Short mmCIF file of C-alpha atoms and ligand atoms in Angstrom, two decimals:
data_model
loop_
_atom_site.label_atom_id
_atom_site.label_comp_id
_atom_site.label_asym_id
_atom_site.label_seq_id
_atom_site.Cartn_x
_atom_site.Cartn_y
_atom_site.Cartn_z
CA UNK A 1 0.00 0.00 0.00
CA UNK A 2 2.95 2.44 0.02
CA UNK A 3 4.26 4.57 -3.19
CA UNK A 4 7.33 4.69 -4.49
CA UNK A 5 7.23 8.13 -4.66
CA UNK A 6 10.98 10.24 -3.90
CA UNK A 7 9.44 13.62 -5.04
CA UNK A 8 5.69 13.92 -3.86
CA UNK A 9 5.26 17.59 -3.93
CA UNK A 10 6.87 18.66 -7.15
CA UNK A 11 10.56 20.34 -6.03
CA UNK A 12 11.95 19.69 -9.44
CA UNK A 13 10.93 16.30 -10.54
CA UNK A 14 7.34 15.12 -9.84
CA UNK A 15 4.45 16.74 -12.05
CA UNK A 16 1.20 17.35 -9.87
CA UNK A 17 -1.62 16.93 -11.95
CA UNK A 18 -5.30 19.09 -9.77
CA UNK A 19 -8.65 18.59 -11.59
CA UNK A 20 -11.57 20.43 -10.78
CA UNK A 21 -9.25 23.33 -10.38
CA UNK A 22 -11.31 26.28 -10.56
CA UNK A 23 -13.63 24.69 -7.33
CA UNK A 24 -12.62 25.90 -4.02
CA UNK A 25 -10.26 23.09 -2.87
CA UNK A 26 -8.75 23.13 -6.85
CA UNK A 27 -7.69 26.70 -5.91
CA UNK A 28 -6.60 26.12 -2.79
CA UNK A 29 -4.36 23.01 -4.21
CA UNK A 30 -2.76 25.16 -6.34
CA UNK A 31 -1.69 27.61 -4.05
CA UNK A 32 -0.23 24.96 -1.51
CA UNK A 33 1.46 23.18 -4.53
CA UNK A 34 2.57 26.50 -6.12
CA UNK A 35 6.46 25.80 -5.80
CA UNK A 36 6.09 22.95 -7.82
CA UNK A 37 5.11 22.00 -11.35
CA UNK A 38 1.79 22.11 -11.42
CA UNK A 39 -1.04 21.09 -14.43
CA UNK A 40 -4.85 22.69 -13.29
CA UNK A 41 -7.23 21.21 -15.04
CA UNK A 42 -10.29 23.15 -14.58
CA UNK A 43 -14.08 21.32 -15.67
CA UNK A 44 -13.62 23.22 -18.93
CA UNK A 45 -9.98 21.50 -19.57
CA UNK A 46 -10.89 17.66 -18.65
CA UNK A 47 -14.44 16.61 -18.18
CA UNK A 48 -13.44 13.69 -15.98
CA UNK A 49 -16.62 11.48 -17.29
CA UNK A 50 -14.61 11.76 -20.38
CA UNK A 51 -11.50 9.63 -20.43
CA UNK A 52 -8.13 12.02 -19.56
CA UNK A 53 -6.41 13.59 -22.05
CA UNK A 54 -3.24 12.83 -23.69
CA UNK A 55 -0.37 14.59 -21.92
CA UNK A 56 3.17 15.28 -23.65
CA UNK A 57 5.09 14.42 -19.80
CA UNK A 58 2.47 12.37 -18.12
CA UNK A 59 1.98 13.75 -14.45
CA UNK A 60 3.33 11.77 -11.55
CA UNK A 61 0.54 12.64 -8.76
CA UNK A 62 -3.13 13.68 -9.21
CA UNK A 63 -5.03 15.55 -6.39
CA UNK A 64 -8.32 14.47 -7.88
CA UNK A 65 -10.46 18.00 -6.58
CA UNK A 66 -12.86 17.15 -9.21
CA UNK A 67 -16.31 16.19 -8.33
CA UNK A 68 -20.02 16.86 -7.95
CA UNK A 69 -20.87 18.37 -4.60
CA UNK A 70 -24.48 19.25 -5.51
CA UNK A 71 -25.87 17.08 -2.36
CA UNK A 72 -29.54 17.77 -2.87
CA UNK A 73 -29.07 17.64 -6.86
CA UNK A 74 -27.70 14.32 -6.65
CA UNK A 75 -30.80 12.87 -4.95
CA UNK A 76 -32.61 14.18 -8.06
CA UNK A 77 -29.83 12.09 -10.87
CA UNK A 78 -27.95 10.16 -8.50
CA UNK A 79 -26.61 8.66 -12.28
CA UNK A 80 -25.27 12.11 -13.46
CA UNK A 81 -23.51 12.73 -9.61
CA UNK A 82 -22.56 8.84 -10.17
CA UNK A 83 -20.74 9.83 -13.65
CA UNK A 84 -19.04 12.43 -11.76
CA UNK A 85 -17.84 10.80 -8.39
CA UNK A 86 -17.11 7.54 -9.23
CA UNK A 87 -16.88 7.52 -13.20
CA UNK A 88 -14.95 10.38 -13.07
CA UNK A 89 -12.69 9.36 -10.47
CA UNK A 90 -12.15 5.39 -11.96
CA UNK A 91 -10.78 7.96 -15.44
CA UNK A 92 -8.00 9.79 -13.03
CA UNK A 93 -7.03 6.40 -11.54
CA UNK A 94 -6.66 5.25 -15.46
CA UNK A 95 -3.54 7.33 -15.21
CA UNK A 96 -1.82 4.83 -13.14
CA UNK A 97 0.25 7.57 -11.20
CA UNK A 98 -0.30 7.83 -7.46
CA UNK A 99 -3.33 9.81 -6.76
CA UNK A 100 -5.39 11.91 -3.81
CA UNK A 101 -9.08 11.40 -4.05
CA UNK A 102 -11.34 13.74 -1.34
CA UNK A 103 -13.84 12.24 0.12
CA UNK A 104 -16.46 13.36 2.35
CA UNK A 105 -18.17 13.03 6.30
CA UNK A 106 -21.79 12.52 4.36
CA UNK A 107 -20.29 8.87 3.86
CA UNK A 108 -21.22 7.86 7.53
CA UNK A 109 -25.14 7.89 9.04
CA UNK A 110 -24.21 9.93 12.05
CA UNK A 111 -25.34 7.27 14.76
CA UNK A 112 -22.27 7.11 16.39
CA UNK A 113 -22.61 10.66 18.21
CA UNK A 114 -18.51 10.54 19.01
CA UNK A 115 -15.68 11.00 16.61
CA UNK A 116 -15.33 8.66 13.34
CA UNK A 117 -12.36 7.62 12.77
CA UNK A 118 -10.78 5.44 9.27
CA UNK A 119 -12.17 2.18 10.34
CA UNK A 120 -15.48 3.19 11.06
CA UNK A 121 -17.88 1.49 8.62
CA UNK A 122 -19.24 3.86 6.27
CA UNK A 123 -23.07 3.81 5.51
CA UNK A 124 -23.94 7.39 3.61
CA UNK A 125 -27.95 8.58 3.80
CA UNK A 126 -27.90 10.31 0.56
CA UNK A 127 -27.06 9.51 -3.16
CA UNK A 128 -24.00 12.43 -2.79
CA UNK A 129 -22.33 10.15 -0.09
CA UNK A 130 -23.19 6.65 -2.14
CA UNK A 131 -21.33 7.97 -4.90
CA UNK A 132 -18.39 9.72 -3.21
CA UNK A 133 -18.37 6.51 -0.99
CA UNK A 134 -17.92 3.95 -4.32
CA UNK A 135 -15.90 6.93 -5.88
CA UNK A 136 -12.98 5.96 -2.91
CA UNK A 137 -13.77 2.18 -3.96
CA UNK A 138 -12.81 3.82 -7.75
CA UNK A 139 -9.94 5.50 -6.65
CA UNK A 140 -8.16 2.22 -6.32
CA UNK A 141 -6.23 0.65 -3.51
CA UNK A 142 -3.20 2.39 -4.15
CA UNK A 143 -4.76 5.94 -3.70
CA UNK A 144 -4.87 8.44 -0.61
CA UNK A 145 -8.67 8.42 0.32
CA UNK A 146 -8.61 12.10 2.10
CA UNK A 147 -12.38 12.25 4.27
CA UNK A 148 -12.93 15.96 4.84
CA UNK A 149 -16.26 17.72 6.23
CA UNK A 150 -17.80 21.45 5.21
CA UNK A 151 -15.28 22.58 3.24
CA UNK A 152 -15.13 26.58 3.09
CA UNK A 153 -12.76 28.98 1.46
CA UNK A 154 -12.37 32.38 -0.30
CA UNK A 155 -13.45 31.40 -3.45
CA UNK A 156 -16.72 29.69 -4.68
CA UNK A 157 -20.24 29.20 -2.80
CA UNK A 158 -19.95 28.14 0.27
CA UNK A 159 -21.54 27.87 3.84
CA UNK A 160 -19.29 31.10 4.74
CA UNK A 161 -19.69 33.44 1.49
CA UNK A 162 -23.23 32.41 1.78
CA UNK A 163 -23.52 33.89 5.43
CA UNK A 164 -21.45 36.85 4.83
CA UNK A 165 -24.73 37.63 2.17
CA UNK A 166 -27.31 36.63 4.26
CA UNK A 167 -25.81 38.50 7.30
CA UNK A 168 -25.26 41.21 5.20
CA UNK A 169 -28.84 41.45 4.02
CA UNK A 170 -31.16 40.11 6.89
CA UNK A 171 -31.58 40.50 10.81
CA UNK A 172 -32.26 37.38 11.41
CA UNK A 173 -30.80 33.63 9.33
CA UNK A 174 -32.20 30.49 10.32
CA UNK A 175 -29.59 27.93 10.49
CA UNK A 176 -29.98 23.86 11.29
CA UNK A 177 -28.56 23.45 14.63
CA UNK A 178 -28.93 19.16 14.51
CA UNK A 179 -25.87 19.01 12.50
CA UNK A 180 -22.54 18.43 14.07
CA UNK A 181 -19.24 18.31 12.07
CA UNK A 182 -15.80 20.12 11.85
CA UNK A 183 -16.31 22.63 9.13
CA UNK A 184 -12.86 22.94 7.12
CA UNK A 185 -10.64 25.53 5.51
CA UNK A 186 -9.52 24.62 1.80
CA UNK A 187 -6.02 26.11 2.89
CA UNK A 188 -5.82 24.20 5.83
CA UNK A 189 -6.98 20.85 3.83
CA UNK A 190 -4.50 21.65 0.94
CA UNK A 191 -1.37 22.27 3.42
CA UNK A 192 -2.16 18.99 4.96
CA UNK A 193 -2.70 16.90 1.59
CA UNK A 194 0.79 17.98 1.26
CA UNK A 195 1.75 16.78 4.44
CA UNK A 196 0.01 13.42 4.01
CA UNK A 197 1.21 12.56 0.40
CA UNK A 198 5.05 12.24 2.45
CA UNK A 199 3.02 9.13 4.23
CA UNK A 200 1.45 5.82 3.15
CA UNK A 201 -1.84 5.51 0.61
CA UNK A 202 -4.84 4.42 2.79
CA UNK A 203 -8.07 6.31 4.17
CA UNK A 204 -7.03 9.57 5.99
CA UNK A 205 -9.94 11.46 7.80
CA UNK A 206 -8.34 15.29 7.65
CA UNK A 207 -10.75 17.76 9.19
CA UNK A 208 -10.34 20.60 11.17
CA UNK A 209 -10.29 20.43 15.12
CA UNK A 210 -13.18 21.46 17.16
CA UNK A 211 -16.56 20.65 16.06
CA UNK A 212 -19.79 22.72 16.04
CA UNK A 213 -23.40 22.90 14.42
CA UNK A 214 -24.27 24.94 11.23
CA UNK A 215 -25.98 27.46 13.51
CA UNK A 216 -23.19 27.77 15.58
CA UNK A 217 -20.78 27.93 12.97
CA UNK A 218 -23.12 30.78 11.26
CA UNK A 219 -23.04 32.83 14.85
CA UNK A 220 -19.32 32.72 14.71
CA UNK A 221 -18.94 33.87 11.04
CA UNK A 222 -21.36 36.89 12.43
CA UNK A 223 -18.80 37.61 15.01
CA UNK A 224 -15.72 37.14 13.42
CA UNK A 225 -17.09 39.30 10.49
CA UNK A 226 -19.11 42.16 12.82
CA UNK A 227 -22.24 41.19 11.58
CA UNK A 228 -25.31 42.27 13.67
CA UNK A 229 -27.59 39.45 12.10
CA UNK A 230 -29.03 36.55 14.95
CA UNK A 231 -29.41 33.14 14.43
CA UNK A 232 -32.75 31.22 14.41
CA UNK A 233 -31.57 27.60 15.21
CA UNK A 234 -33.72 25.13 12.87
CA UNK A 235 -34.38 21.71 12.76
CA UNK A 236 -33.29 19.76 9.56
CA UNK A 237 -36.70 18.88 9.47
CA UNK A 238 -38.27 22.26 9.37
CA UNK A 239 -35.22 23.14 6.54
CA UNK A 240 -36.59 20.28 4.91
CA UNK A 241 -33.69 19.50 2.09
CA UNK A 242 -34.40 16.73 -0.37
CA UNK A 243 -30.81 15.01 0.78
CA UNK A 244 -30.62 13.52 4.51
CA UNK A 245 -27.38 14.42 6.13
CA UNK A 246 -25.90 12.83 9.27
CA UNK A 247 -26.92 14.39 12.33
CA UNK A 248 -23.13 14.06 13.78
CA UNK A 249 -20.26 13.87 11.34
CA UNK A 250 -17.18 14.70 13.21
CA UNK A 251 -14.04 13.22 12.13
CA UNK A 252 -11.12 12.32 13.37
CA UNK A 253 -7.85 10.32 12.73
CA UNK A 254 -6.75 7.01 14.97
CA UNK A 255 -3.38 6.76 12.75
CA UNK A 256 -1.70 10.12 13.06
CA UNK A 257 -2.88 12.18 10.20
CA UNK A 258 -1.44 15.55 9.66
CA UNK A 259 -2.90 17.99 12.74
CA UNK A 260 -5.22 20.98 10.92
CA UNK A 261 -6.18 23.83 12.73
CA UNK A 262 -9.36 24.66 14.50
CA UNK A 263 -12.59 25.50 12.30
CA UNK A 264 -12.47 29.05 13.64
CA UNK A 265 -9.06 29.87 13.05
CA UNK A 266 -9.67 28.18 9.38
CA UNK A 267 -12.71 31.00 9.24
CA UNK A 268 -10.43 34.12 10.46
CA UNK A 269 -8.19 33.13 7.92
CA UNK A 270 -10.67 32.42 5.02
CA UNK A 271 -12.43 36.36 6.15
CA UNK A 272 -9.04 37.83 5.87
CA UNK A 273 -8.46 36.61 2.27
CA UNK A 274 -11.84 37.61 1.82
CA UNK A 275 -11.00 41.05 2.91
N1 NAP B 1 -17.73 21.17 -0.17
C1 NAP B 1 -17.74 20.42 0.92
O1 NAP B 1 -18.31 20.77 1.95
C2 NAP B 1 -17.00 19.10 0.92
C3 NAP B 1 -16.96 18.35 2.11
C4 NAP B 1 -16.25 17.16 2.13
C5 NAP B 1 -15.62 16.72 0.98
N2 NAP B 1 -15.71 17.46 -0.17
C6 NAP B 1 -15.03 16.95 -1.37
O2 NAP B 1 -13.91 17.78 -1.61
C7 NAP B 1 -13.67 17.86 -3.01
C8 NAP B 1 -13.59 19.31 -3.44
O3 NAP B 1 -14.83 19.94 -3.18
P1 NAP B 1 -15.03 21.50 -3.33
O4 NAP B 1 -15.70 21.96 -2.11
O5 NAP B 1 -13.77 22.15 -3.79
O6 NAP B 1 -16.10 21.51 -4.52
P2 NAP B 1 -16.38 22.60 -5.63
O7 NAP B 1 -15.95 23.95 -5.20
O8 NAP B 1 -17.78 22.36 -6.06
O9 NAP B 1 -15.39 22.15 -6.78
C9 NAP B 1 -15.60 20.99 -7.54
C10 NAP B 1 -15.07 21.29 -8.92
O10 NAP B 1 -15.30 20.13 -9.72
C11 NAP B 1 -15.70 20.57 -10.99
N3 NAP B 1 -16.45 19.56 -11.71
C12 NAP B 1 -17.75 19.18 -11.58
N4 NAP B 1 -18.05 18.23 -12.49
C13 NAP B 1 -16.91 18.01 -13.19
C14 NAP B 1 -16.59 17.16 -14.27
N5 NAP B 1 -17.49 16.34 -14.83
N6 NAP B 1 -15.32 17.20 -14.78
C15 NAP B 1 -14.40 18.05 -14.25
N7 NAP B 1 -14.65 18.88 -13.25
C16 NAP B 1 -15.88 18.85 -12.71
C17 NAP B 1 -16.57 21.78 -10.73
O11 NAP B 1 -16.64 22.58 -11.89
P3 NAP B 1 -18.03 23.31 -12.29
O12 NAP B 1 -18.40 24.12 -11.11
O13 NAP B 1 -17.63 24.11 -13.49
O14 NAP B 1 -18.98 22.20 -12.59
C18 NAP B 1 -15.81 22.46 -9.60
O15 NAP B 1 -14.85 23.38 -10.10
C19 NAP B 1 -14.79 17.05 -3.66
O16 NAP B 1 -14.33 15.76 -3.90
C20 NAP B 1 -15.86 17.02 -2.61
O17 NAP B 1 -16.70 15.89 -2.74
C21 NAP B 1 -16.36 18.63 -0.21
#
């Protein structure tokens, strides 16, 4: 299960190939990766349901950032997110070169109401975490399987930007507060992917530390950003989202991943860059 790899993180002679690198952890990739020498493949460049494209000096690692991360939309064509997250992802494995696919919390039910860790037994709720689940199973056995939970950054639409509108706009956001997970910085996750790639393939769970709920995590954006807005904790219920979500998805490594900060110091950072 371990690569032969002398040069992970491109200092002269290992070629990073990033796809889906105009999302939010694409971007991020490419900034943590930057010293390096680097091929971002943005949707527009390599539809990954297509088969990759023919490259002149074939890359020697792929952080596979590509993927469909329309939760609710994939309950409506679980085929197309299906395409996407496992299709998609069984095309970058093609290249035979030593790759990082991100996965996701929504591929465990939430029962367990304390940390998961790598060998917890996965059992997602909604079509999004079926096909990121079998997307890992794609990714092959000889791939980094990098579990990471409400990823937020600069760039993009995310739980954060989407606040910082709301907040802007309204006295008062209702927020699901039955939700529990470790909401993640895109910096954070990229500085650690290089971190991990220095250590053997396997499932990694890299999330920030600390944990909170949505609505939490929407009072402290208020704060951090000097918002006035309040919070109306909701139930998922009353929300009422086509795709179930687990109800507790905090992870957490039991084989020594690399450390990321705490979710709030991921947000003061991400509101900086945001200005
Ligand atoms: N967002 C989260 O909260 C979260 C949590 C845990 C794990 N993850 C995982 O982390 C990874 C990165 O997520 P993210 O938050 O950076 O998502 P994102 O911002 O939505 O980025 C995903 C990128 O993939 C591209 N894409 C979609 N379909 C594609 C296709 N057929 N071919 C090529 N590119 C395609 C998208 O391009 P278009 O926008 O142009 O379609 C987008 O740029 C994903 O694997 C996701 O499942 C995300």
């Amino acid at each position: 299960m371990e690569h032969e790899i002398t040069d992970p993180v491109g200092t002269g002679r290992s070629r990073i190939l990033i796809t889906g690198a105009a999302g939010q952890l694409g971007r991020a990739l490419q900034e943590s990766f930057a010293d390096g020498d680097v091929i971002a493949l943005a949707h527009a460049d390599w539809d990954v349901t297509l088969p990759p494209p023919p490259f002149a000096e074939p890359p020697s690692l792929v952080l596979h950032a590509a993927a469909w991360t329309d939760v609710d939309g994939a309950e409506d064509d679980p085929q197309g997110a299906a395409a996407v997250n496992v299709g998609g992802t069984r095309h970058a494995a093609e290249l035979g070169v030593p790759l990082v696919y991100y996965s996701t919390d929504y591929v465990f039910d939430g029962a367990k109401r304390e940390p998961y860790v790598e060998t917890d037994p996965p059992h997602p709720l909604s079509a999004y975490g079926r096909t990121k689940l079998h997307g890992e199973g794609a990714a092959g056995e000889q791939a980094w399987i990098v579990r990471s939970s409400g990823l937020f950054g600069p760039t993009g639409k995310n739980f954060v930007t989407t606040m910082l509108r709301l907040g802007r706009d309204r006295e008062e956001v209702a927020v699901v507060d039955d939700q529990r997970s470790a909401p993640t910085y895109v910096g954070h996750l990229a500085a650690a992917t290089r971190a991990l790639v220095e250590r053997p393939s396997g499932v990694w769970h890299l999330a920030a530390a600390g944990d909170c709920t949505w609505a939490e995590f929407a009072e402290a954006i208020f704060e951090e950003a000097g918002l006035p807005a309040r919070v109306r904790r909701i139930s998922s219920a009353e929300l009422g989202r086509s795709a179930a979500r687990p109800p507790y998805s905090v992870l957490r490594t039991e084989k020594g991943a690399p450390e990321l900060p705490h979710w709030r110091d991921g947000l003061r950072e991400c509101l900086q860059r945001l200005g």
